[in-house]
Tab-separated table of C-alpha atoms in Angstrom:
chain	number	residue	atom	x	y	z
A	1	MET	CA	19.153	18.271	18.116
A	2	SER	CA	21.543	15.947	16.450
A	3	THR	CA	20.374	13.281	14.152
A	4	SER	CA	23.666	11.083	14.452
A	5	SER	CA	23.372	7.415	14.155
A	6	GLU	CA	24.627	7.213	17.792
A	7	GLN	CA	21.352	8.608	19.136
A	8	PRO	CA	17.790	7.313	18.137
A	9	GLU	CA	15.743	9.589	16.015
A	10	LYS	CA	12.827	11.468	17.472
A	11	PRO	CA	9.538	10.087	16.639
A	12	LEU	CA	7.442	12.221	14.194
A	13	HIS	CA	4.772	13.092	16.821
A	14	GLU	CA	7.369	15.105	18.911
A	15	LEU	CA	8.357	17.203	15.905
A	16	LEU	CA	4.880	18.302	15.028
A	17	THR	CA	4.660	21.332	17.352
A	18	THR	CA	2.311	24.272	16.817
A	19	SER	CA	5.152	26.444	15.448
A	20	LEU	CA	5.086	26.776	11.730
A	21	VAL	CA	7.503	28.371	9.046
A	22	ASP	CA	6.743	29.255	5.508
A	23	ILE	CA	9.170	28.470	2.591
A	24	TYR	CA	8.684	30.301	-0.560
A	25	VAL	CA	9.916	28.181	-3.490
A	26	GLY	CA	10.626	29.130	-7.113
A	27	SER	CA	9.948	32.273	-9.235
A	28	GLU	CA	6.194	31.948	-8.343
A	29	ASN	CA	7.037	31.993	-4.689
A	30	THR	CA	5.074	28.893	-3.953
A	31	ASP	CA	4.275	28.796	-0.270
A	32	TRP	CA	5.149	25.635	1.709
A	33	THR	CA	4.051	25.729	5.361
A	34	ILE	CA	6.101	23.354	7.545
A	35	HIS	CA	6.481	22.365	11.078
A	36	GLU	CA	9.585	24.390	12.195
A	37	LYS	CA	10.791	21.866	14.690
A	38	LEU	CA	10.576	18.965	12.139
A	39	LEU	CA	12.462	21.022	9.504
A	40	CYS	CA	15.129	22.234	12.006
A	41	TYR	CA	15.643	18.791	13.597
A	42	HIS	CA	16.626	17.229	10.221
A	43	SER	CA	18.408	20.249	8.561
A	44	PRO	CA	21.361	22.150	10.055
A	45	PHE	CA	20.809	24.684	7.121
A	46	PHE	CA	17.388	25.572	8.293
A	47	ARG	CA	18.464	25.459	12.016
A	48	LYS	CA	20.931	28.173	11.428
A	49	ILE	CA	18.229	30.215	9.785
A	50	PHE	CA	15.310	29.852	12.173
A	51	TYR	CA	17.181	29.100	15.575
A	52	ASN	CA	19.815	31.867	15.649
A	53	LYS	CA	19.671	34.595	17.927
A	54	GLU	CA	18.750	37.504	15.578
A	55	ASN	CA	15.770	35.571	13.836
A	56	ARG	CA	14.379	34.606	17.420
A	57	GLU	CA	14.416	38.183	18.340
A	58	SER	CA	12.720	39.441	15.024
A	59	LYS	CA	10.541	36.329	15.059
A	60	THR	CA	11.352	35.514	11.319
A	61	LYS	CA	9.277	32.657	10.312
A	62	SER	CA	9.876	32.383	6.502
A	63	TYR	CA	12.627	31.820	4.019
A	64	GLY	CA	12.908	32.001	0.154
A	65	LEU	CA	14.213	29.582	-2.285
A	66	PRO	CA	13.847	31.374	-5.553
A	67	ASP	CA	16.280	29.358	-7.467
A	68	SER	CA	14.813	25.973	-6.460
A	69	ASP	CA	11.928	24.265	-8.270
A	70	ASP	CA	8.518	23.057	-6.853
A	71	LEU	CA	8.837	19.426	-7.884
A	72	PRO	CA	12.096	18.602	-5.999
A	73	PHE	CA	10.744	20.701	-3.109
A	74	GLU	CA	7.618	18.773	-3.043
A	75	LEU	CA	9.639	15.354	-2.847
A	76	PHE	CA	11.631	16.922	-0.043
A	77	VAL	CA	8.541	17.757	1.968
A	78	GLY	CA	7.312	14.192	1.328
A	79	TRP	CA	10.386	12.785	2.689
A	80	LEU	CA	10.496	15.076	5.548
A	81	TYR	CA	7.104	13.818	6.930
A	82	SER	CA	7.192	10.155	5.559
A	83	ARG	CA	11.000	9.528	5.448
A	84	ALA	CA	10.314	7.642	2.132
A	85	LEU	CA	11.009	8.576	-1.430
A	86	ARG	CA	8.787	8.021	-4.309
A	87	TYR	CA	10.487	5.297	-6.492
A	88	PRO	CA	10.897	6.492	-10.145
A	89	GLU	CA	8.450	4.926	-12.743
A	90	ALA	CA	10.618	6.091	-15.671
A	91	GLU	CA	13.908	7.367	-16.494
A	92	LYS	CA	12.471	10.867	-16.823
A	93	ASP	CA	11.925	10.649	-13.130
A	94	VAL	CA	15.456	10.534	-12.248
A	95	GLY	CA	15.802	14.253	-13.098
A	96	PRO	CA	13.840	15.605	-10.160
A	97	LEU	CA	15.485	13.092	-7.940
A	98	LEU	CA	18.886	14.593	-8.771
A	99	ASP	CA	17.420	18.012	-8.014
A	100	LEU	CA	16.202	16.698	-4.710
A	101	TYR	CA	19.796	15.321	-4.061
A	102	PHE	CA	21.127	18.968	-4.742
A	103	LEU	CA	18.712	20.329	-2.271
A	104	SER	CA	19.709	17.681	0.354
A	105	GLU	CA	23.323	18.736	-0.037
A	106	GLN	CA	22.289	22.530	0.359
A	107	PHE	CA	20.139	21.720	3.388
A	108	GLN	CA	23.055	19.423	4.830
A	109	ILE	CA	20.793	16.442	5.277
A	110	THR	CA	22.952	13.379	5.025
A	111	LYS	CA	20.277	10.810	5.442
A	112	LEU	CA	18.270	12.267	2.533
A	113	SER	CA	21.264	12.490	0.267
A	114	ASP	CA	22.117	8.764	0.991
A	115	ASP	CA	18.487	7.868	0.395
A	116	VAL	CA	18.322	9.568	-3.007
A	117	VAL	CA	21.668	7.936	-4.005
A	118	GLU	CA	20.168	4.466	-3.098
A	119	THR	CA	17.023	5.108	-4.950
A	120	VAL	CA	18.795	6.275	-8.137
A	121	ARG	CA	21.249	3.347	-7.746
A	122	ALA	CA	18.273	0.891	-7.521
A	123	PHE	CA	16.495	2.333	-10.433
A	124	TYR	CA	19.261	1.641	-12.854
A	125	HIS	CA	20.144	-1.705	-11.404
A	126	ASN	CA	16.503	-2.984	-11.283
A	127	ASN	CA	15.942	-1.922	-14.965
A	128	GLU	CA	19.377	-3.057	-15.962
A	129	THR	CA	20.341	0.248	-17.464
A	130	TYR	CA	23.099	2.765	-16.895
A	131	PRO	CA	23.050	6.515	-16.439
A	132	GLY	CA	23.091	8.426	-19.718
A	133	LEU	CA	25.619	10.970	-20.611
A	134	ARG	CA	23.304	13.926	-19.805
A	135	ARG	CA	22.692	12.765	-16.324
A	136	VAL	CA	26.433	12.270	-15.608
A	137	GLN	CA	27.246	15.670	-16.963
A	138	TYR	CA	24.384	17.303	-14.871
A	139	VAL	CA	25.843	15.627	-11.712
A	140	TYR	CA	29.308	16.830	-12.614
A	141	ALA	CA	28.180	20.384	-13.155
A	142	ASN	CA	26.566	20.655	-9.714
A	143	THR	CA	28.914	18.495	-7.484
A	144	SER	CA	32.579	18.568	-6.529
A	145	GLU	CA	34.980	15.657	-6.071
A	146	ASP	CA	34.320	12.821	-3.530
A	147	ASN	CA	30.698	13.267	-4.065
A	148	GLU	CA	28.569	10.249	-3.454
A	149	MET	CA	26.218	10.603	-6.342
A	150	ARG	CA	29.055	11.533	-8.831
A	151	GLU	CA	30.951	8.366	-7.568
A	152	MET	CA	28.018	6.235	-7.992
A	153	MET	CA	27.542	7.294	-11.586
A	154	VAL	CA	31.078	7.216	-12.610
A	155	ASN	CA	31.426	3.642	-11.333
A	156	SER	CA	28.374	2.647	-13.258
A	157	VAL	CA	29.591	4.243	-16.423
A	158	ALA	CA	32.962	2.613	-16.023
A	159	ARG	CA	31.460	-0.723	-15.858
A	160	TYR	CA	29.019	0.174	-18.901
A	161	LEU	CA	32.044	1.190	-20.930
A	162	THR	CA	34.349	-1.650	-19.912
A	163	LEU	CA	31.763	-4.292	-20.844
A	164	SER	CA	30.754	-2.496	-24.050
A	165	ASP	CA	32.320	-3.907	-27.346
A	166	ALA	CA	33.188	-0.237	-28.246
A	167	ILE	CA	32.824	3.438	-27.130
A	168	PRO	CA	29.501	5.040	-28.336
A	169	ALA	CA	30.241	8.192	-30.317
A	170	HIS	CA	28.498	10.539	-27.783
A	171	TRP	CA	30.649	9.107	-24.955
A	172	GLU	CA	33.909	9.392	-26.939
A	173	ASN	CA	33.149	12.931	-27.709
A	174	ALA	CA	32.561	13.722	-24.041
A	175	LEU	CA	35.512	11.886	-22.702
A	176	LYS	CA	37.688	13.922	-25.200
A	177	LYS	CA	36.351	17.142	-23.901
A	178	ASN	CA	36.477	16.297	-20.298
A	179	GLY	CA	39.746	14.999	-18.975
A	180	GLN	CA	38.440	14.970	-15.290
A	181	LEU	CA	35.609	12.575	-16.264
A	182	SER	CA	38.135	10.250	-18.165
A	183	VAL	CA	40.399	10.140	-15.155
A	184	ASP	CA	37.575	9.350	-12.757
A	185	ILE	CA	36.477	6.550	-14.914
A	186	ILE	CA	40.156	4.990	-15.052
A	187	ARG	CA	40.374	5.488	-11.148
A	188	SER	CA	37.096	3.659	-10.900
A	189	ILE	CA	38.387	0.747	-12.880
A	190	GLN	CA	41.699	0.690	-10.654
A	191	GLN	CA	39.562	0.240	-7.657
A	192	TRP	CA	38.192	-2.992	-8.934
A	193	HIS	CA	41.722	-4.394	-8.233
A	194	LEU	CA	41.587	-6.843	-10.980
A	195	GLU	CA	43.919	-9.719	-11.201
A	196	GLY	CA	46.728	-9.388	-13.713
A	197	ARG	CA	45.902	-12.561	-15.424
A	198	SER	CA	42.211	-11.362	-16.075
A	199	VAL	CA	43.618	-8.275	-18.031
A	200	PRO	CA	45.077	-8.687	-21.593
A	201	ASP	CA	48.849	-7.935	-21.788
A	202	ALA	CA	49.771	-6.301	-25.063
A	203	ARG	CA	53.515	-7.048	-24.259
A	204	ASP	CA	52.941	-10.774	-24.505
A	205	VAL	CA	52.613	-11.480	-28.201
A	206	SER	CA	51.292	-14.907	-27.389
A	207	GLN	CA	48.040	-13.398	-26.099
A	208	ASP	CA	47.400	-11.611	-29.572
A	209	ARG	CA	46.794	-15.119	-31.288
A	210	GLY	CA	43.462	-15.630	-32.513
A	211	ARG	CA	42.152	-12.458	-31.283
A	212	GLU	CA	40.301	-10.057	-33.442
A	213	LYS	CA	42.105	-6.651	-33.690
A	214	VAL	CA	39.736	-3.688	-33.405
A	215	GLY	CA	41.825	-0.685	-33.050
A	216	PHE	CA	41.324	2.362	-30.725
A	217	SER	CA	39.236	4.273	-33.283
A	218	ALA	CA	36.298	1.736	-33.341
A	219	VAL	CA	33.058	3.375	-32.294
A	220	ALA	CA	29.921	1.278	-31.708
A	221	GLU	CA	26.994	2.336	-34.178
A	222	GLY	CA	24.701	0.647	-31.524
A	223	MET	CA	25.314	-0.309	-27.930
A	224	SER	CA	25.951	-3.685	-26.832
A	225	MET	CA	24.931	-2.754	-23.144
A	226	THR	CA	21.833	-0.894	-22.422
A	227	GLU	CA	22.231	2.852	-21.734
A	228	ILE	CA	19.453	5.525	-21.330
A	229	LYS	CA	20.633	7.484	-24.399
A	230	ASP	CA	19.783	11.345	-24.270
A	231	GLU	CA	21.084	14.465	-26.000
A	232	ASP	CA	24.670	15.585	-25.306
A	233	VAL	CA	25.131	18.710	-23.169
A	234	ASP	CA	28.174	20.852	-22.047
A	235	LEU	CA	29.674	19.675	-18.966
A	236	ASP	CA	29.858	23.240	-17.802
A	237	HIS	CA	26.064	23.379	-18.093
A	238	SER	CA	24.813	24.247	-14.523
A	239	LYS	CA	21.621	23.570	-12.641
A	240	THR	CA	20.594	27.168	-12.744
A	241	ASN	CA	20.885	27.379	-16.504
A	242	GLY	CA	18.419	24.672	-17.398
A	243	SER	CA	16.543	21.764	-16.180
A	244	SER	CA	17.698	18.162	-15.695
């Protein structure tokens, strides 16, 4: 039941068998009835739940996700049957997509994870904006190192801060509080492999001539680049303690 790129995916009609399972989502136990073969074909997580020996003998056909929300799971079901994601109309629609991304990681569906990252990436690029601090913090609170969504957001923020005239106050405070975020931004800039001649050399006094000296303490009152501005939250804030 592999979905690797080496094998063509099974067409939808072959996965819509008569066997159904019920997934109960959220505190209200919203019942989602899904084709078992379709769900297990795409998700190793659910494959272990419904296709192991113990559950086959007990004929278990249901599973609960009490800590998940209805909207991201609805997006998951939509993707499962259509293999397409709803493009966000506004920045507020990115939040449910991030929750969908966390579900895709839990369900071990790499293709869905990739699709969500590309959709979020396209939204910020097409709108000529950058992820706001709250979005970055939310991703950091729910992912580990070498995560694709985290990497995409950090790389975007690195570009935003590099091309800005100064560091906005809320970003300065966040970078002071979270060393890992600061280190990741520096690593992102290093991966650009900039040519030495394009980077100012403070050791060369001739390069200071005619340049306006700003100083490290400069903080922009406004922002020279467009960023989705949102309220600051603690980087230790977790998905289970609040919404995105």
